[in-house]
XYZ file of C-alpha atoms in Angstrom:
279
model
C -18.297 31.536 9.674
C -20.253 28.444 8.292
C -17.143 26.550 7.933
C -16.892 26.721 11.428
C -20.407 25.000 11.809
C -19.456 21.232 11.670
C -17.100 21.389 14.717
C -19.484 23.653 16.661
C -22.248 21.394 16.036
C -19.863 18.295 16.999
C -19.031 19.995 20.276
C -22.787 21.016 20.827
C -24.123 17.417 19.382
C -21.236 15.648 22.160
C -22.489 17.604 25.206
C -26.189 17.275 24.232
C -27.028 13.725 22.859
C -29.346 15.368 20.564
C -28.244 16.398 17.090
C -31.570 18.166 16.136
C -30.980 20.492 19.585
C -27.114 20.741 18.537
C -27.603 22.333 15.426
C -30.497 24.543 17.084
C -27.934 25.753 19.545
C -25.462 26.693 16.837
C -27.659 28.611 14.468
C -28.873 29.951 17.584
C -25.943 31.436 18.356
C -24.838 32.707 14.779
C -27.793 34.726 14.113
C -26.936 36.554 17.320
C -23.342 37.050 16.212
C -24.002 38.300 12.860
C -26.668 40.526 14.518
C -24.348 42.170 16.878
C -23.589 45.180 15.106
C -20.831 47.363 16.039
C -19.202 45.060 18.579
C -15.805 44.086 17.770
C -15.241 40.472 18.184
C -11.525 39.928 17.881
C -11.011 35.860 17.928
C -14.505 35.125 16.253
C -13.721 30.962 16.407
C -12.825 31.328 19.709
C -16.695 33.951 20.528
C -18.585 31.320 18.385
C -16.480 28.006 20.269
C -17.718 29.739 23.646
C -20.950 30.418 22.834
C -22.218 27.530 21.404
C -20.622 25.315 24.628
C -22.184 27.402 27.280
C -25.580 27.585 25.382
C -25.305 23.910 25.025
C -24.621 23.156 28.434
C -27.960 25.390 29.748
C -29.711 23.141 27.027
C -28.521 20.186 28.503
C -29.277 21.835 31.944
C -33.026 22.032 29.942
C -32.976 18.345 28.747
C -31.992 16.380 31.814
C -34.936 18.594 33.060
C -37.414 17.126 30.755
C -35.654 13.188 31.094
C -37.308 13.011 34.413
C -40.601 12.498 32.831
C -39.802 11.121 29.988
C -41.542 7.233 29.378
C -39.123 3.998 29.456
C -35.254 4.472 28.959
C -33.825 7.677 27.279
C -30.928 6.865 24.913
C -28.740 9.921 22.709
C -30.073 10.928 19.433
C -27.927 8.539 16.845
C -26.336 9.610 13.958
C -25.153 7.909 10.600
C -21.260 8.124 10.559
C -20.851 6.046 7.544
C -22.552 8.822 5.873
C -21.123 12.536 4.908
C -22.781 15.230 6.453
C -22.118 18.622 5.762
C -23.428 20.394 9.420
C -20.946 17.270 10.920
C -17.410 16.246 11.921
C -18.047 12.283 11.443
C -14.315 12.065 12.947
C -15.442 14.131 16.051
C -18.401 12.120 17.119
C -18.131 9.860 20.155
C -19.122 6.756 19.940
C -22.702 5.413 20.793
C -21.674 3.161 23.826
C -19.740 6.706 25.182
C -22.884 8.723 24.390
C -24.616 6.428 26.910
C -22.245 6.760 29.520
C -21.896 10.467 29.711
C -25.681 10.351 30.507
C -24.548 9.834 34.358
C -23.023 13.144 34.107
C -24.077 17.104 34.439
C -23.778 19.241 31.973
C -20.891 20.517 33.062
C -19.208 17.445 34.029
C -19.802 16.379 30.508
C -18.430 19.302 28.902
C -15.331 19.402 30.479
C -14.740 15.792 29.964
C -15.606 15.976 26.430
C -13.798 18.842 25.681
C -10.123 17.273 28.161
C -10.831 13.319 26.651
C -12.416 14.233 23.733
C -10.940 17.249 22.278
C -7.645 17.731 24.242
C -8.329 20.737 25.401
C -5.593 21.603 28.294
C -7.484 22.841 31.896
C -6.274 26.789 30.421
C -8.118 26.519 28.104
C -11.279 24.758 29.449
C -11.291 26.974 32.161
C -11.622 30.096 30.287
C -13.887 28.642 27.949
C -16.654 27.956 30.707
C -15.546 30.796 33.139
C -14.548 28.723 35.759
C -10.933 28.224 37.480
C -8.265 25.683 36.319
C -8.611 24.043 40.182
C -12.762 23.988 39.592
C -11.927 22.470 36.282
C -9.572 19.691 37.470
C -12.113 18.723 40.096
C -14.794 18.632 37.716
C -13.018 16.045 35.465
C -12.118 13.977 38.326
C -15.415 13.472 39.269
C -16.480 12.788 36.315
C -13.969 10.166 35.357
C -15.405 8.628 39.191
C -18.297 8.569 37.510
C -17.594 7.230 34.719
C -15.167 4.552 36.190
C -11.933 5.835 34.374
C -13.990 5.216 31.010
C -11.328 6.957 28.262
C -12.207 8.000 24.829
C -10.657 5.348 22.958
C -10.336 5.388 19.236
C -13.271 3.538 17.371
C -12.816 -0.191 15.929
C -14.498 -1.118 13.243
C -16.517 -4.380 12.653
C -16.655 -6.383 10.320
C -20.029 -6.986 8.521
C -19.885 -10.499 8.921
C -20.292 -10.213 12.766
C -24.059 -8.746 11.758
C -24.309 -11.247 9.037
C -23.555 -14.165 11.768
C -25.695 -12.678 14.137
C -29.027 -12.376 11.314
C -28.003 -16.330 10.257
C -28.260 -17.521 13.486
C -31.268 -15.450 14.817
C -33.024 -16.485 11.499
C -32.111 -20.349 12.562
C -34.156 -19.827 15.659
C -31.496 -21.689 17.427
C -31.653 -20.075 21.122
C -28.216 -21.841 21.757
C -25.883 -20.815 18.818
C -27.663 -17.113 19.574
C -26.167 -17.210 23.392
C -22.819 -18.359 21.863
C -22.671 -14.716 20.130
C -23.668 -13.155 23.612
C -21.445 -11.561 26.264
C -22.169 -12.908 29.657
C -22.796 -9.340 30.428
C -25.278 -8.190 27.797
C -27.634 -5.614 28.244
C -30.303 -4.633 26.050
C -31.924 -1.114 26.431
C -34.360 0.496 24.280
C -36.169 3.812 23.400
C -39.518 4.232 22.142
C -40.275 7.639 23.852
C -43.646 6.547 24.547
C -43.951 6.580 20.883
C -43.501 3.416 19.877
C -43.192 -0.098 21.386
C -40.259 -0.643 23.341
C -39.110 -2.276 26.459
C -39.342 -0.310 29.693
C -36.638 -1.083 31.394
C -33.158 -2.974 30.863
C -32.850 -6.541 29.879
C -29.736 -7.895 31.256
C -28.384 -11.002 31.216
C -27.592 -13.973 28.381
C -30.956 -15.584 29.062
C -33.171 -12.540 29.179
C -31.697 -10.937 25.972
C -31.341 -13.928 23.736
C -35.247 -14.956 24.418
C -36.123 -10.778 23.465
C -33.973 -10.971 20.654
C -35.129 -14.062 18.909
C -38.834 -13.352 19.944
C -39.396 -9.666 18.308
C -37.282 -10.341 15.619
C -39.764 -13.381 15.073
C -42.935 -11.329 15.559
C -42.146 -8.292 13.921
C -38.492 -8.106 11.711
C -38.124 -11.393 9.932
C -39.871 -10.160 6.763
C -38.996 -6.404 6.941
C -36.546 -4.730 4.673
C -33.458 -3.766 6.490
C -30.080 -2.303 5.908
C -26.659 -2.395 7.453
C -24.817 0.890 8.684
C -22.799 2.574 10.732
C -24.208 4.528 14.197
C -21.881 6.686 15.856
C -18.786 4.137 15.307
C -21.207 1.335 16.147
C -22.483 -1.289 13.600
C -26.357 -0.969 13.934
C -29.443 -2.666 11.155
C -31.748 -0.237 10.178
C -35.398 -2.053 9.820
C -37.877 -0.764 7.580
C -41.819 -0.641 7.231
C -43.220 0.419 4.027
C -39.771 2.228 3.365
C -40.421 3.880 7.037
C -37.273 3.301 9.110
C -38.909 1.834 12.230
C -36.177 0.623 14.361
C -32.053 0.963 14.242
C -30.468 -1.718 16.072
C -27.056 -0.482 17.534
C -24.387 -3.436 18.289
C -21.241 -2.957 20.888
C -18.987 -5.768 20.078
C -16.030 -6.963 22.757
C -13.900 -9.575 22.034
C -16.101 -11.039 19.208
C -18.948 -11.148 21.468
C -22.207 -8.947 21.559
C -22.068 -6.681 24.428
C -24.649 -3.921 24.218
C -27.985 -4.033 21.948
C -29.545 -0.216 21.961
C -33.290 0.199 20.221
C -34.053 3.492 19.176
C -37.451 3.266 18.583
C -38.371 6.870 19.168
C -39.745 8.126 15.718
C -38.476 11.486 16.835
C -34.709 10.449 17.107
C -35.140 8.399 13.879
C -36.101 11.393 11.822
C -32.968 12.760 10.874
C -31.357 9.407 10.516
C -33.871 8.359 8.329
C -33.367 11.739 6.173
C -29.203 10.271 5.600
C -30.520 6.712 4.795
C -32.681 7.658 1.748
């Protein structure tokens, strides 16, 4: 059964955006399988692959709940895919800039997407999975992909390091000109401190707007700090330190050479467990 637990926990992690609640869900729901006694369970991957999606979905159901009152910008829980992790399919994780996306869906809207785009599942399948009909489930994923403006789950390109190491040279130069060079004209910067920690409250959006916040707390409170380069679901993100305390991860969306997205995840609670794989 445990070697079941990295794709459960992918498929629970996907439909959350929180890994911590992911692997809840799926320990959650393998206690109560091995504590079933006497009930025959014929296809246990197929019990355990139901379980933990319909348990994550009334979590999600739970979470979206709580969102309404939660301080600033909510962004997903981000985890270190350059790093092994045994409770994890690396491979199976979507990537960051997705994760934000699927936010403007339900829970069920996001399961079945994730499970069609993501996962390949046919509508058969899907439907019996969530208890719904194959008509409910082809409706579902069309609104969702509405939603989601025909977004597709496209495989992840790497960049290279030297695309961070331009952007640190140039933010370093304090040159507010070369920085907008590296820009998209469509840049948006969001970030999460959770109320927390110290981060903007709403969107910055725009060349101008993003390049002045970039230079200015990196200025004020990261030019001196210890910092590493990784990898955040697929993205390339820094990872800023304060007395060996990881204080902020900086996730990067690259298009066409040009930065696109900037996410902060300031939020000491959504750090924990990605400070745990950077030690």
């Amino acid at each position: 059964m445990d070697s079941l637990r990295p794709m459960l926990t992918s498929y629970a992690y996907n439909i959350l955006g929180s890994y911590e609640e992911a692997k809840d869900v799926v320990q959650d729901v393998m206690l109560e399988m091995i504590n079933r006694t006497g009930s025959d369970i014929q296809n246990e991957k197929a019990y355990l692959t139901r379980s933990v999606i319909n348990r994550a979905i009334n979590a999600r159901n739970r979470l979206q709940k709580m969102q309404a009152g939660y301080p600033g910008n909510w962004l997903p829980e981000p985890v270190a895919t350059e790093t092994a992790d045994a409770e994890l399919n690396q491979k199976d994780i979507l990537s960051y800039s997705l994760m934000v996306l699927l936010e403007k869906l339900d829970a069920k809207q996001r399961a079945v997407f994730i499970l069609k785009e993501a996962f390949s599942y046919e509508h058969e399948e899907i439907a019996e999975v969530l208890d719904i009909s194959i008509e409910n489930s082809r409706k579902i994923l069309s609104r969702a992909r509405k939603e989601l403006q025909n977004v597709t789950v496209n495989e992840n390109v790497k960049t290279p390091t030297e695309y961070l190491d331009k952007y640190l040279d140039v933010i370093r130069s304090g040159d507010i000109k070369k920085l907008e060079q590296l820009l998209s004209k469509d840049i948006v910067l969001v970030s999460d401190g959770g109320g927390k920690a110290a981060a903007a409250l709403n969107p910055l959006i725009g060349v101008e707007n993003a390049s002045l916040f970039l230079a200015g707390i990196f200025n004020k409170f990261y030019h001196d700090r210890h910092f590493e380069y990784g990898e955040v679901n697929h993205h390339p993100a820094i990872f800023y330190y304060e007395n060996e305390e990881l204080v902020n991860c900086q996730i990067f969306e690259f298009r066409n050479g040009l930065i696109r997205r900037v996410y902060f995840m300031r939020n000491p609670d959504k750090l924990a467990t990605l400070a745990g794989t950077k030690k």
